[in-house]
PDB file of C-alpha atoms and ligand atoms in Angstrom:
ATOM      1  CA  MET R   1       0.000   0.000   0.000  1.00 53.00           C
ATOM      2  CA  GLY R   2       1.438   3.379  -0.965  1.00 45.00           C
ATOM      3  CA  ASP R   3       5.117   4.303  -0.991  1.00 46.00           C
ATOM      4  CA  SER R   4       6.809   1.297   0.548  1.00 46.00           C
ATOM      5  CA  ARG R   5       3.296   0.325   1.717  1.00 45.00           C
ATOM      6  CA  ARG R   6       3.460   3.037   4.383  1.00 84.00           C
ATOM      7  CA  HIS R   7       0.645   5.449   3.526  1.00 96.00           C
ATOM      8  CA  LEU R   8      -2.820   5.566   2.001  1.00 97.00           C
ATOM      9  CA  LEU R   9      -2.834   8.900   0.174  1.00 97.00           C
ATOM     10  CA  ALA R  10      -4.840   8.000  -2.935  1.00 97.00           C
ATOM     11  CA  VAL R  11      -6.633   5.064  -4.520  1.00 97.00           C
ATOM     12  CA  GLY R  12      -3.733   4.987  -6.974  1.00 95.00           C
ATOM     13  CA  ASP R  13      -1.544   3.787  -4.072  1.00 92.00           C
ATOM     14  CA  LEU R  14      -3.458   0.514  -4.124  1.00 96.00           C
ATOM     15  CA  ALA R  15      -2.991  -2.509  -6.336  1.00 96.00           C
ATOM     16  CA  ARG R  16      -6.100  -4.634  -6.805  1.00 97.00           C
ATOM     17  CA  GLU R  17      -4.721  -7.194  -4.341  1.00 96.00           C
ATOM     18  CA  ASP R  18      -4.280  -4.430  -1.727  1.00 95.00           C
ATOM     19  CA  ALA R  19      -7.907  -3.324  -2.106  1.00 97.00           C
ATOM     20  CA  GLU R  20      -9.150  -6.908  -1.970  1.00 97.00           C
ATOM     21  CA  ARG R  21      -7.026  -7.692   1.093  1.00 96.00           C
ATOM     22  CA  ILE R  22      -8.402  -4.641   2.942  1.00 97.00           C
ATOM     23  CA  LEU R  23     -11.982  -5.559   1.972  1.00 98.00           C
ATOM     24  CA  ASP R  24     -11.453  -9.133   3.152  1.00 97.00           C
ATOM     25  CA  THR R  25     -10.000  -7.837   6.429  1.00 96.00           C
ATOM     26  CA  ALA R  26     -12.999  -5.525   6.840  1.00 97.00           C
ATOM     27  CA  ARG R  27     -15.360  -8.434   6.285  1.00 96.00           C
ATOM     28  CA  ALA R  28     -13.557 -10.469   8.933  1.00 95.00           C
ATOM     29  CA  LEU R  29     -13.585  -7.537  11.353  1.00 95.00           C
ATOM     30  CA  GLU R  30     -17.329  -7.075  10.768  1.00 93.00           C
ATOM     31  CA  ARG R  31     -17.929 -10.096  12.957  1.00 88.00           C
ATOM     32  CA  SER R  32     -16.470  -8.220  15.928  1.00 86.00           C
ATOM     33  CA  LEU R  33     -19.312  -5.666  15.667  1.00 86.00           C
ATOM     34  CA  ASP R  34     -21.861  -8.257  16.764  1.00 88.00           C
ATOM     35  CA  ARG R  35     -19.926  -9.365  19.823  1.00 89.00           C
ATOM     36  CA  GLU R  36     -20.843  -8.203  23.303  1.00 91.00           C
ATOM     37  CA  VAL R  37     -17.243  -7.017  23.796  1.00 91.00           C
ATOM     38  CA  LYS R  38     -16.307  -5.274  20.574  1.00 92.00           C
ATOM     39  CA  LYS R  39     -12.756  -4.224  21.382  1.00 94.00           C
ATOM     40  CA  LEU R  40      -9.779  -6.082  19.907  1.00 94.00           C
ATOM     41  CA  PRO R  41      -6.263  -5.769  21.376  1.00 95.00           C
ATOM     42  CA  THR R  42      -4.488  -5.599  18.018  1.00 95.00           C
ATOM     43  CA  LEU R  43      -3.153  -2.032  18.129  1.00 97.00           C
ATOM     44  CA  ARG R  44      -2.659  -1.690  21.878  1.00 97.00           C
ATOM     45  CA  GLY R  45       0.067   0.878  22.586  1.00 97.00           C
ATOM     46  CA  ARG R  46      -0.227   2.491  19.143  1.00 98.00           C
ATOM     47  CA  LEU R  47      -1.213   6.126  18.651  1.00 98.00           C
ATOM     48  CA  VAL R  48      -3.593   7.327  15.923  1.00 98.00           C
ATOM     49  CA  VAL R  49      -3.875  11.107  15.486  1.00 98.00           C
ATOM     50  CA  ASN R  50      -6.868  12.545  13.626  1.00 98.00           C
ATOM     51  CA  LEU R  51      -5.898  15.934  12.213  1.00 98.00           C
ATOM     52  CA  PHE R  52      -8.936  17.620  10.669  1.00 98.00           C
ATOM     53  CA  TYR R  53      -8.824  21.001   8.908  1.00 98.00           C
ATOM     54  CA  GLU R  54     -12.331  20.554   7.473  1.00 97.00           C
ATOM     55  CA  SER R  55     -15.601  19.549   9.084  1.00 96.00           C
ATOM     56  CA  SER R  56     -16.555  15.894   9.206  1.00 98.00           C
ATOM     57  CA  THR R  57     -19.093  13.679  10.900  1.00 98.00           C
ATOM     58  CA  ARG R  58     -18.687  10.222   9.352  1.00 98.00           C
ATOM     59  CA  THR R  59     -14.960  10.099   8.574  1.00 98.00           C
ATOM     60  CA  LEU R  60     -13.728  11.540  11.853  1.00 98.00           C
ATOM     61  CA  SER R  61     -16.097   9.556  14.067  1.00 98.00           C
ATOM     62  CA  SER R  62     -15.358   6.291  12.269  1.00 98.00           C
ATOM     63  CA  PHE R  63     -11.571   6.703  12.331  1.00 98.00           C
ATOM     64  CA  GLU R  64     -11.770   7.577  16.023  1.00 98.00           C
ATOM     65  CA  LEU R  65     -13.958   4.582  16.809  1.00 98.00           C
ATOM     66  CA  ALA R  66     -11.961   2.284  14.506  1.00 98.00           C
ATOM     67  CA  ALA R  67      -8.737   3.101  16.347  1.00 98.00           C
ATOM     68  CA  LYS R  68     -10.421   2.666  19.729  1.00 98.00           C
ATOM     69  CA  ARG R  69     -11.975  -0.662  18.729  1.00 97.00           C
ATOM     70  CA  LEU R  70      -8.455  -1.852  17.905  1.00 97.00           C
ATOM     71  CA  SER R  71      -7.259  -0.594  21.324  1.00 97.00           C
ATOM     72  CA  ALA R  72      -5.035   2.189  19.958  1.00 98.00           C
ATOM     73  CA  ASP R  73      -4.686   5.514  21.778  1.00 98.00           C
ATOM     74  CA  THR R  74      -6.308   8.341  19.837  1.00 98.00           C
ATOM     75  CA  MET R  75      -6.031  12.112  19.643  1.00 98.00           C
ATOM     76  CA  VAL R  76      -8.198  14.530  17.672  1.00 98.00           C
ATOM     77  CA  LEU R  77      -6.886  17.899  16.563  1.00 98.00           C
ATOM     78  CA  ARG R  78      -9.391  20.095  14.758  1.00 97.00           C
ATOM     79  CA  ALA R  79      -7.883  23.123  13.065  1.00 96.00           C
ATOM     80  CA  VAL R  80     -10.618  25.344  14.489  1.00 95.00           C
ATOM     81  CA  GLY R  81      -9.692  26.192  18.062  1.00 95.00           C
ATOM     82  CA  SER R  82      -6.075  25.061  17.638  1.00 96.00           C
ATOM     83  CA  SER R  83      -2.951  27.139  16.999  1.00 96.00           C
ATOM     84  CA  VAL R  84      -3.792  26.929  13.289  1.00 96.00           C
ATOM     85  CA  ASP R  85      -6.080  29.861  14.183  1.00 95.00           C
ATOM     86  CA  LYS R  86      -2.909  31.756  15.177  1.00 97.00           C
ATOM     87  CA  GLY R  87      -1.313  31.085  11.805  1.00 97.00           C
ATOM     88  CA  GLU R  88       0.690  27.934  12.553  1.00 97.00           C
ATOM     89  CA  SER R  89       1.594  26.192   9.307  1.00 98.00           C
ATOM     90  CA  LEU R  90       0.565  22.655   8.390  1.00 98.00           C
ATOM     91  CA  ARG R  91       4.219  21.548   8.513  1.00 98.00           C
ATOM     92  CA  ASP R  92       4.763  22.997  11.988  1.00 98.00           C
ATOM     93  CA  THR R  93       1.482  21.501  13.177  1.00 98.00           C
ATOM     94  CA  ALA R  94       2.553  18.103  11.812  1.00 98.00           C
ATOM     95  CA  LEU R  95       6.015  18.397  13.428  1.00 98.00           C
ATOM     96  CA  THR R  96       4.386  19.317  16.749  1.00 98.00           C
ATOM     97  CA  LEU R  97       2.155  16.248  16.649  1.00 98.00           C
ATOM     98  CA  ALA R  98       5.082  14.109  15.475  1.00 98.00           C
ATOM     99  CA  ALA R  99       6.788  14.862  18.799  1.00 98.00           C
ATOM    100  CA  TYR R 100       4.278  12.426  20.369  1.00 98.00           C
ATOM    101  CA  ASP R 101       5.490   9.644  17.999  1.00 98.00           C
ATOM    102  CA  PRO R 102       2.143   8.832  16.398  1.00 98.00           C
ATOM    103  CA  ASP R 103       1.973   5.605  14.415  1.00 97.00           C
ATOM    104  CA  VAL R 104      -0.707   6.991  12.093  1.00 98.00           C
ATOM    105  CA  ILE R 105      -1.807  10.513  11.228  1.00 98.00           C
ATOM    106  CA  VAL R 106      -5.212  10.690   9.558  1.00 98.00           C
ATOM    107  CA  ILE R 107      -5.586  14.056   7.859  1.00 98.00           C
ATOM    108  CA  ARG R 108      -8.415  15.949   6.190  1.00 98.00           C
ATOM    109  CA  HIS R 109      -7.454  19.241   4.566  1.00 98.00           C
ATOM    110  CA  PRO R 110      -8.963  21.612   1.974  1.00 97.00           C
ATOM    111  CA  HIS R 111      -5.740  21.695  -0.049  1.00 97.00           C
ATOM    112  CA  ILE R 112      -4.694  18.998  -2.479  1.00 97.00           C
ATOM    113  CA  GLY R 113      -1.414  17.390  -1.428  1.00 97.00           C
ATOM    114  CA  ALA R 114      -1.604  18.243   2.277  1.00 98.00           C
ATOM    115  CA  PRO R 115      -1.463  14.533   3.292  1.00 98.00           C
ATOM    116  CA  ARG R 116       1.682  14.071   1.184  1.00 97.00           C
ATOM    117  CA  LEU R 117       3.300  17.032   2.957  1.00 97.00           C
ATOM    118  CA  VAL R 118       2.563  15.435   6.338  1.00 98.00           C
ATOM    119  CA  ALA R 119       3.944  12.121   5.092  1.00 97.00           C
ATOM    120  CA  ALA R 120       7.154  13.837   4.034  1.00 96.00           C
ATOM    121  CA  ALA R 121       7.509  15.820   7.277  1.00 97.00           C
ATOM    122  CA  THR R 122       6.920  12.999   9.784  1.00 97.00           C
ATOM    123  CA  ASP R 123       7.702   9.323  10.370  1.00 96.00           C
ATOM    124  CA  ALA R 124       4.016   8.476  10.835  1.00 97.00           C
ATOM    125  CA  ARG R 125       1.963   6.476   8.386  1.00 96.00           C
ATOM    126  CA  VAL R 126      -0.476   8.895   6.822  1.00 97.00           C
ATOM    127  CA  VAL R 127      -4.050   8.289   5.712  1.00 98.00           C
ATOM    128  CA  ASN R 128      -5.753  10.825   3.482  1.00 98.00           C
ATOM    129  CA  ALA R 129      -9.233  11.477   4.905  1.00 98.00           C
ATOM    130  CA  GLY R 130      -9.988  13.918   2.071  1.00 98.00           C
ATOM    131  CA  ASP R 131      -7.810  16.592   0.437  1.00 98.00           C
ATOM    132  CA  GLY R 132      -9.692  19.278  -1.455  1.00 96.00           C
ATOM    133  CA  LYS R 133     -11.242  18.001  -4.677  1.00 93.00           C
ATOM    134  CA  HIS R 134      -8.554  15.360  -5.028  1.00 96.00           C
ATOM    135  CA  GLN R 135      -8.951  12.077  -3.135  1.00 97.00           C
ATOM    136  CA  HIS R 136     -10.874  10.333  -0.361  1.00 98.00           C
ATOM    137  CA  PRO R 137      -9.534   6.783  -0.621  1.00 98.00           C
ATOM    138  CA  THR R 138     -11.143   5.277   2.483  1.00 98.00           C
ATOM    139  CA  GLN R 139     -14.551   6.504   1.275  1.00 98.00           C
ATOM    140  CA  ALA R 140     -13.962   4.589  -1.966  1.00 98.00           C
ATOM    141  CA  LEU R 141     -12.972   1.454  -0.062  1.00 98.00           C
ATOM    142  CA  LEU R 142     -16.017   1.637   2.212  1.00 98.00           C
ATOM    143  CA  ASP R 143     -18.216   2.078  -0.848  1.00 98.00           C
ATOM    144  CA  LEU R 144     -16.701  -1.024  -2.452  1.00 98.00           C
ATOM    145  CA  HIS R 145     -17.322  -2.921   0.782  1.00 98.00           C
ATOM    146  CA  THR R 146     -20.947  -1.736   0.854  1.00 98.00           C
ATOM    147  CA  ILE R 147     -21.566  -2.722  -2.779  1.00 98.00           C
ATOM    148  CA  ARG R 148     -19.965  -6.127  -2.316  1.00 98.00           C
ATOM    149  CA  ASP R 149     -22.059  -6.765   0.801  1.00 98.00           C
ATOM    150  CA  ALA R 150     -25.276  -5.732  -0.969  1.00 98.00           C
ATOM    151  CA  LEU R 151     -24.738  -7.370  -4.367  1.00 98.00           C
ATOM    152  CA  GLY R 152     -22.309 -10.164  -3.505  1.00 98.00           C
ATOM    153  CA  ARG R 153     -19.765  -9.081  -6.130  1.00 98.00           C
ATOM    154  CA  LEU R 154     -17.859  -6.142  -7.585  1.00 98.00           C
ATOM    155  CA  GLU R 155     -16.678  -7.448 -10.955  1.00 98.00           C
ATOM    156  CA  GLY R 156     -19.030  -6.236 -13.678  1.00 98.00           C
ATOM    157  CA  VAL R 157     -21.273  -4.190 -11.357  1.00 98.00           C
ATOM    158  CA  SER R 158     -22.506  -1.036 -13.108  1.00 98.00           C
ATOM    159  CA  VAL R 159     -22.522   2.140 -11.035  1.00 98.00           C
ATOM    160  CA  ALA R 160     -23.957   5.518 -12.094  1.00 98.00           C
ATOM    161  CA  ILE R 161     -22.271   8.336 -10.163  1.00 98.00           C
ATOM    162  CA  VAL R 162     -24.702  11.234 -10.414  1.00 98.00           C
ATOM    163  CA  GLY R 163     -24.134  14.918  -9.707  1.00 96.00           C
ATOM    164  CA  ASP R 164     -21.354  17.323  -8.811  1.00 94.00           C
ATOM    165  CA  VAL R 165     -18.376  15.340 -10.093  1.00 95.00           C
ATOM    166  CA  LEU R 166     -16.316  18.505 -10.621  1.00 93.00           C
ATOM    167  CA  HIS R 167     -15.919  19.262  -6.919  1.00 91.00           C
ATOM    168  CA  SER R 168     -15.997  15.686  -5.691  1.00 94.00           C
ATOM    169  CA  ARG R 169     -12.989  13.858  -4.269  1.00 96.00           C
ATOM    170  CA  VAL R 170     -15.432  11.007  -3.604  1.00 97.00           C
ATOM    171  CA  ALA R 171     -16.236  10.672  -7.327  1.00 97.00           C
ATOM    172  CA  ARG R 172     -12.585  10.654  -8.407  1.00 96.00           C
ATOM    173  CA  SER R 173     -11.605   8.100  -5.782  1.00 97.00           C
ATOM    174  CA  LEU R 174     -14.640   5.910  -6.402  1.00 98.00           C
ATOM    175  CA  VAL R 175     -14.196   5.789 -10.185  1.00 97.00           C
ATOM    176  CA  GLU R 176     -10.577   4.697  -9.744  1.00 97.00           C
ATOM    177  CA  ALA R 177     -11.556   2.108  -7.135  1.00 98.00           C
ATOM    178  CA  LEU R 178     -14.393   0.701  -9.252  1.00 98.00           C
ATOM    179  CA  VAL R 179     -12.122   0.387 -12.286  1.00 97.00           C
ATOM    180  CA  LEU R 180      -9.472  -1.278 -10.081  1.00 98.00           C
ATOM    181  CA  VAL R 181     -11.861  -4.090  -9.098  1.00 98.00           C
ATOM    182  CA  GLY R 182     -13.483  -4.574 -12.507  1.00 98.00           C
ATOM    183  CA  ALA R 183     -16.721  -2.653 -11.960  1.00 98.00           C
ATOM    184  CA  GLU R 184     -18.194  -0.283 -14.569  1.00 98.00           C
ATOM    185  CA  PRO R 185     -18.683   3.376 -13.556  1.00 98.00           C
ATOM    186  CA  VAL R 186     -20.635   5.930 -15.566  1.00 98.00           C
ATOM    187  CA  LEU R 187     -20.592   9.596 -14.564  1.00 98.00           C
ATOM    188  CA  VAL R 188     -23.895  11.448 -14.938  1.00 97.00           C
ATOM    189  CA  ALA R 189     -23.789  15.252 -14.723  1.00 96.00           C
ATOM    190  CA  PRO R 190     -24.266  18.444 -16.689  1.00 94.00           C
ATOM    191  CA  PRO R 191     -21.130  19.408 -18.661  1.00 93.00           C
ATOM    192  CA  THR R 192     -20.444  22.247 -16.188  1.00 93.00           C
ATOM    193  CA  LEU R 193     -20.092  19.756 -13.313  1.00 94.00           C
ATOM    194  CA  LEU R 194     -17.714  17.363 -15.074  1.00 94.00           C
ATOM    195  CA  PRO R 195     -13.938  17.918 -15.081  1.00 91.00           C
ATOM    196  CA  ARG R 196     -12.484  18.081 -18.599  1.00 89.00           C
ATOM    197  CA  GLY R 197     -10.940  14.780 -19.672  1.00 88.00           C
ATOM    198  CA  ILE R 198     -12.490  12.796 -16.804  1.00 87.00           C
ATOM    199  CA  GLU R 199     -13.076   9.852 -19.191  1.00 88.00           C
ATOM    200  CA  ALA R 200      -9.324   9.226 -19.025  1.00 90.00           C
ATOM    201  CA  ILE R 201      -9.676   7.694 -15.547  1.00 88.00           C
ATOM    202  CA  GLY R 202     -11.908   4.980 -16.945  1.00 90.00           C
ATOM    203  CA  ALA R 203     -15.545   6.080 -16.575  1.00 95.00           C
ATOM    204  CA  ALA R 204     -18.169   6.479 -19.256  1.00 96.00           C
ATOM    205  CA  VAL R 205     -19.943   9.846 -19.269  1.00 96.00           C
ATOM    206  CA  SER R 206     -23.595  10.839 -19.765  1.00 96.00           C
ATOM    207  CA  HIS R 207     -25.223  14.251 -19.605  1.00 96.00           C
ATOM    208  CA  THR R 208     -28.716  12.813 -19.163  1.00 96.00           C
ATOM    209  CA  VAL R 209     -30.097  10.958 -16.189  1.00 97.00           C
ATOM    210  CA  ASP R 210     -31.818   8.269 -18.308  1.00 96.00           C
ATOM    211  CA  VAL R 211     -28.761   5.993 -18.113  1.00 97.00           C
ATOM    212  CA  VAL R 212     -29.474   5.534 -14.417  1.00 97.00           C
ATOM    213  CA  ALA R 213     -32.228   3.075 -15.397  1.00 97.00           C
ATOM    214  CA  ASP R 214     -29.609   0.626 -16.731  1.00 96.00           C
ATOM    215  CA  VAL R 215     -27.267   0.348 -13.744  1.00 98.00           C
ATOM    216  CA  ASP R 216     -27.070  -1.806 -10.618  1.00 98.00           C
ATOM    217  CA  VAL R 217     -26.057   1.022  -8.261  1.00 98.00           C
ATOM    218  CA  VAL R 218     -27.169   4.667  -8.277  1.00 98.00           C
ATOM    219  CA  TYR R 219     -24.500   6.653  -6.409  1.00 98.00           C
ATOM    220  CA  VAL R 220     -25.675  10.187  -5.653  1.00 98.00           C
ATOM    221  CA  LEU R 221     -23.144  12.980  -5.041  1.00 97.00           C
ATOM    222  CA  ARG R 222     -23.674  15.954  -2.790  1.00 94.00           C
ATOM    223  CA  MET R 223     -23.987  19.360  -4.436  1.00 89.00           C
ATOM    224  CA  GLN R 224     -20.899  20.993  -2.880  1.00 77.00           C
ATOM    225  CA  ALA R 225     -21.937  24.621  -2.494  1.00 69.00           C
ATOM    226  CA  GLU R 226     -18.869  25.333  -0.304  1.00 63.00           C
ATOM    227  CA  ARG R 227     -16.478  24.487  -3.168  1.00 58.00           C
ATOM    228  CA  MET R 228     -18.382  26.388  -5.884  1.00 58.00           C
ATOM    229  CA  GLU R 229     -16.953  29.806  -6.682  1.00 54.00           C
ATOM    230  CA  ALA R 230     -19.378  30.372  -9.558  1.00 58.00           C
ATOM    231  CA  ALA R 231     -22.855  29.318 -10.691  1.00 73.00           C
ATOM    232  CA  TYR R 232     -22.426  25.875 -12.250  1.00 80.00           C
ATOM    233  CA  VAL R 233     -26.153  25.256 -12.708  1.00 81.00           C
ATOM    234  CA  PRO R 234     -28.879  27.776 -13.580  1.00 79.00           C
ATOM    235  CA  SER R 235     -30.648  27.011 -10.285  1.00 83.00           C
ATOM    236  CA  LEU R 236     -30.836  24.200  -7.749  1.00 86.00           C
ATOM    237  CA  ARG R 237     -34.489  23.741  -8.697  1.00 88.00           C
ATOM    238  CA  GLU R 238     -33.506  23.096 -12.327  1.00 90.00           C
ATOM    239  CA  TYR R 239     -30.667  20.798 -11.262  1.00 90.00           C
ATOM    240  CA  THR R 240     -33.104  18.776  -9.130  1.00 93.00           C
ATOM    241  CA  ALA R 241     -35.581  18.524 -11.992  1.00 94.00           C
ATOM    242  CA  LEU R 242     -32.935  17.247 -14.412  1.00 95.00           C
ATOM    243  CA  TYR R 243     -30.647  15.172 -12.169  1.00 96.00           C
ATOM    244  CA  GLY R 244     -32.285  14.732  -8.751  1.00 96.00           C
ATOM    245  CA  ILE R 245     -32.799  11.094  -7.776  1.00 98.00           C
ATOM    246  CA  THR R 246     -36.514  10.806  -7.194  1.00 98.00           C
ATOM    247  CA  PRO R 247     -38.563   7.601  -6.684  1.00 98.00           C
ATOM    248  CA  ASP R 248     -39.541   7.494 -10.372  1.00 97.00           C
ATOM    249  CA  ARG R 249     -35.839   7.376 -11.335  1.00 98.00           C
ATOM    250  CA  VAL R 250     -35.092   4.289  -9.233  1.00 98.00           C
ATOM    251  CA  ARG R 251     -36.235   0.922 -10.553  1.00 97.00           C
ATOM    252  CA  PRO R 252     -36.884  -2.172  -8.427  1.00 97.00           C
ATOM    253  CA  GLY R 253     -33.699  -4.112  -7.719  1.00 96.00           C
ATOM    254  CA  GLN R 254     -31.411  -1.097  -7.784  1.00 98.00           C
ATOM    255  CA  VAL R 255     -29.576   0.144  -4.710  1.00 98.00           C
ATOM    256  CA  VAL R 256     -28.930   3.808  -3.963  1.00 98.00           C
ATOM    257  CA  MET R 257     -25.869   5.208  -2.211  1.00 98.00           C
ATOM    258  CA  HIS R 258     -24.759   8.650  -1.006  1.00 98.00           C
ATOM    259  CA  PRO R 259     -21.511   9.478   0.846  1.00 98.00           C
ATOM    260  CA  GLY R 260     -23.249  12.030   3.044  1.00 97.00           C
ATOM    261  CA  PRO R 261     -24.081  14.571   4.178  1.00 96.00           C
ATOM    262  CA  MET R 262     -27.219  14.553   2.017  1.00 97.00           C
ATOM    263  CA  ASN R 263     -29.026  17.603   0.704  1.00 94.00           C
ATOM    264  CA  ARG R 264     -32.479  16.082   0.858  1.00 96.00           C
ATOM    265  CA  GLY R 265     -34.742  17.530  -1.805  1.00 95.00           C
ATOM    266  CA  VAL R 266     -31.769  18.653  -3.930  1.00 93.00           C
ATOM    267  CA  GLU R 267     -29.687  15.745  -5.264  1.00 95.00           C
ATOM    268  CA  ILE R 268     -31.750  13.054  -3.526  1.00 97.00           C
ATOM    269  CA  ASP R 269     -35.423  12.880  -2.694  1.00 98.00           C
ATOM    270  CA  ALA R 270     -36.109  12.060   0.968  1.00 98.00           C
ATOM    271  CA  ARG R 271     -38.370   9.185  -0.134  1.00 98.00           C
ATOM    272  CA  VAL R 272     -35.391   7.584  -1.881  1.00 98.00           C
ATOM    273  CA  ALA R 273     -32.968   8.333   0.961  1.00 98.00           C
ATOM    274  CA  ASP R 274     -35.297   6.604   3.429  1.00 98.00           C
ATOM    275  CA  SER R 275     -36.376   3.747   1.149  1.00 98.00           C
ATOM    276  CA  GLY R 276     -35.410   0.088   1.286  1.00 98.00           C
ATOM    277  CA  ALA R 277     -33.139   0.699  -1.711  1.00 98.00           C
ATOM    278  CA  SER R 278     -30.961   3.115   0.245  1.00 98.00           C
ATOM    279  CA  LEU R 279     -27.606   1.827   1.546  1.00 98.00           C
ATOM    280  CA  VAL R 280     -26.694   5.080   3.315  1.00 98.00           C
ATOM    281  CA  THR R 281     -26.698   3.547   6.806  1.00 98.00           C
ATOM    282  CA  GLU R 282     -24.792   0.510   5.535  1.00 98.00           C
ATOM    283  CA  GLN R 283     -22.146   2.890   4.141  1.00 98.00           C
ATOM    284  CA  VAL R 284     -21.629   4.412   7.584  1.00 98.00           C
ATOM    285  CA  ARG R 285     -21.322   0.956   9.144  1.00 97.00           C
ATOM    286  CA  SER R 286     -18.881  -0.053   6.416  1.00 98.00           C
ATOM    287  CA  GLY R 287     -16.838   3.050   7.216  1.00 98.00           C
ATOM    288  CA  LEU R 288     -16.059   1.707  10.663  1.00 98.00           C
ATOM    289  CA  VAL R 289     -14.854  -1.751   9.622  1.00 98.00           C
ATOM    290  CA  VAL R 290     -13.029  -0.540   6.525  1.00 98.00           C
ATOM    291  CA  ARG R 291     -11.137   2.076   8.539  1.00 98.00           C
ATOM    292  CA  MET R 292     -10.339  -0.574  11.153  1.00 98.00           C
ATOM    293  CA  ALA R 293      -9.016  -2.692   8.284  1.00 98.00           C
ATOM    294  CA  VAL R 294      -6.909   0.172   6.887  1.00 98.00           C
ATOM    295  CA  LEU R 295      -5.317   0.869  10.290  1.00 98.00           C
ATOM    296  CA  TYR R 296      -4.747  -2.842  10.779  1.00 96.00           C
ATOM    297  CA  ASP R 297      -3.196  -3.170   7.338  1.00 95.00           C
ATOM    298  CA  LEU R 298      -0.893  -0.190   7.807  1.00 96.00           C
ATOM    299  CA  LEU R 299       0.315  -1.219  11.245  1.00 96.00           C
ATOM    300  CA  THR R 300       0.722  -4.958  10.850  1.00 90.00           C
ATOM    301  CA  ALA R 301       2.919  -6.972   8.521  1.00 60.00           C
ATOM    302  CA  PRO R 302       2.250  -5.940   4.902  1.00 58.00           C
ATOM    303  CA  GLY R 303       0.212  -8.513   3.104  1.00 47.00           C
ATOM    304  CA  LEU R 304      -0.632 -10.389   6.280  1.00 40.00           C
ATOM    305  CA  HIS R 305      -3.272 -12.865   5.224  1.00 38.00           C
ATOM    306  CA  VAL R 306      -6.791 -12.098   6.291  1.00 37.00           C
ATOM    307  CA  ALA R 307      -7.211 -15.571   7.756  1.00 36.00           C
ATOM    308  CA  ALA R 308      -5.301 -14.312  10.778  1.00 40.00           C
ATOM    309  CA  VAL R 309      -7.930 -11.699  11.562  1.00 42.00           C
ATOM    310  CA  PRO R 310     -10.897 -13.726  12.876  1.00 41.00           C
ATOM    311  CA  GLU R 311      -8.635 -15.320  15.432  1.00 42.00           C
ATOM    312  CA  LEU R 312      -7.832 -11.953  17.013  1.00 42.00           C
ATOM    313  CA  GLU R 313      -8.160 -12.289  20.736  1.00 41.00           C
ATOM    314  CA  VAL R 314     -10.964 -10.235  22.331  1.00 36.00           C
ATOM    315  CA  ALA R 315      -9.590  -7.790  24.890  1.00 33.00           C
TER     316      ALA R 315
HETATM  317  N1  LIG P 401     -18.518  11.049   3.460  1.00 80.39           N
HETATM  318  C1  LIG P 401     -17.827  11.894   4.256  1.00 80.39           C
HETATM  319  O1  LIG P 401     -16.626  12.120   4.048  1.00 80.39           O
HETATM  320  O2  LIG P 401     -18.557  12.400   5.289  1.00 80.39           O
HETATM  321  P1  LIG P 401     -18.007  13.421   6.386  1.00 80.39           P
HETATM  322  O3  LIG P 401     -17.674  14.709   5.683  1.00 80.39           O
HETATM  323  O4  LIG P 401     -19.134  13.571   7.385  1.00 80.39           O
HETATM  324  O5  LIG P 401     -16.774  12.824   6.994  1.00 80.39           O
END
């Protein structure tokens, strides 16, 4: 995984066997969620630092819980309220935290490349929890886990990724991850919300929502108002009319996913979000076990076979 298997900065750090090993580890770890005592001793004495320069509910809470469930010590540093407010640089912040000898630094940052800077400045293993519009690799892995759990396979599964692709690190990471495991992504968005040349990373492209009828998975993206410096659609009402995922656009047998947080009534109708087709809650649950698996993978012998995992002693 990653440079010398030390970091998870982008989906491109992963070979197919890496992704499959992490998903198999996550599946094995899933069994621990149903036990009365859920904690495993695997990472006892290790330190996982969560360094978040952007808001987060799912990613931060799941990394925190994942580390705790594996018995690691954890620290959270949110930029707001820290010395970042006084102008401390990312490098100095990373060097300060490195003084505590963390084994892993999980970082979310609005600027592309921030996780790589932390990886270069410290001896910790670094996990990218989202950098600008660039990458969110653990989101992609948890989405693969969710799809495999729901459909029983990944190879050949068709996935329509609908909405604000332009501003979405989730879309970029997910397309790469789907291609890696032999699934078939199609991006569905108005031309203004698609990065130029996006086809090069292996997805088909459609400007009309009709193609959604032909896929196994409808993956809805959040309209990212906070990353839009200009008007990319005439109005949200028009966007919803043309691309919003409403009950009439979901056929029986399809599953619907959304990375969260959802703008109900904009990119996804509440009736779809709350329907039996929705895997949104399953995605959150997958986030916990997949992030446990990523920490486990980074901090144990590279390539350690998943068969070792179920035998982990309960603390
Ligand atoms: N999907 C996702 O990254 O959610 P959060 O922003 O809540 O972490």
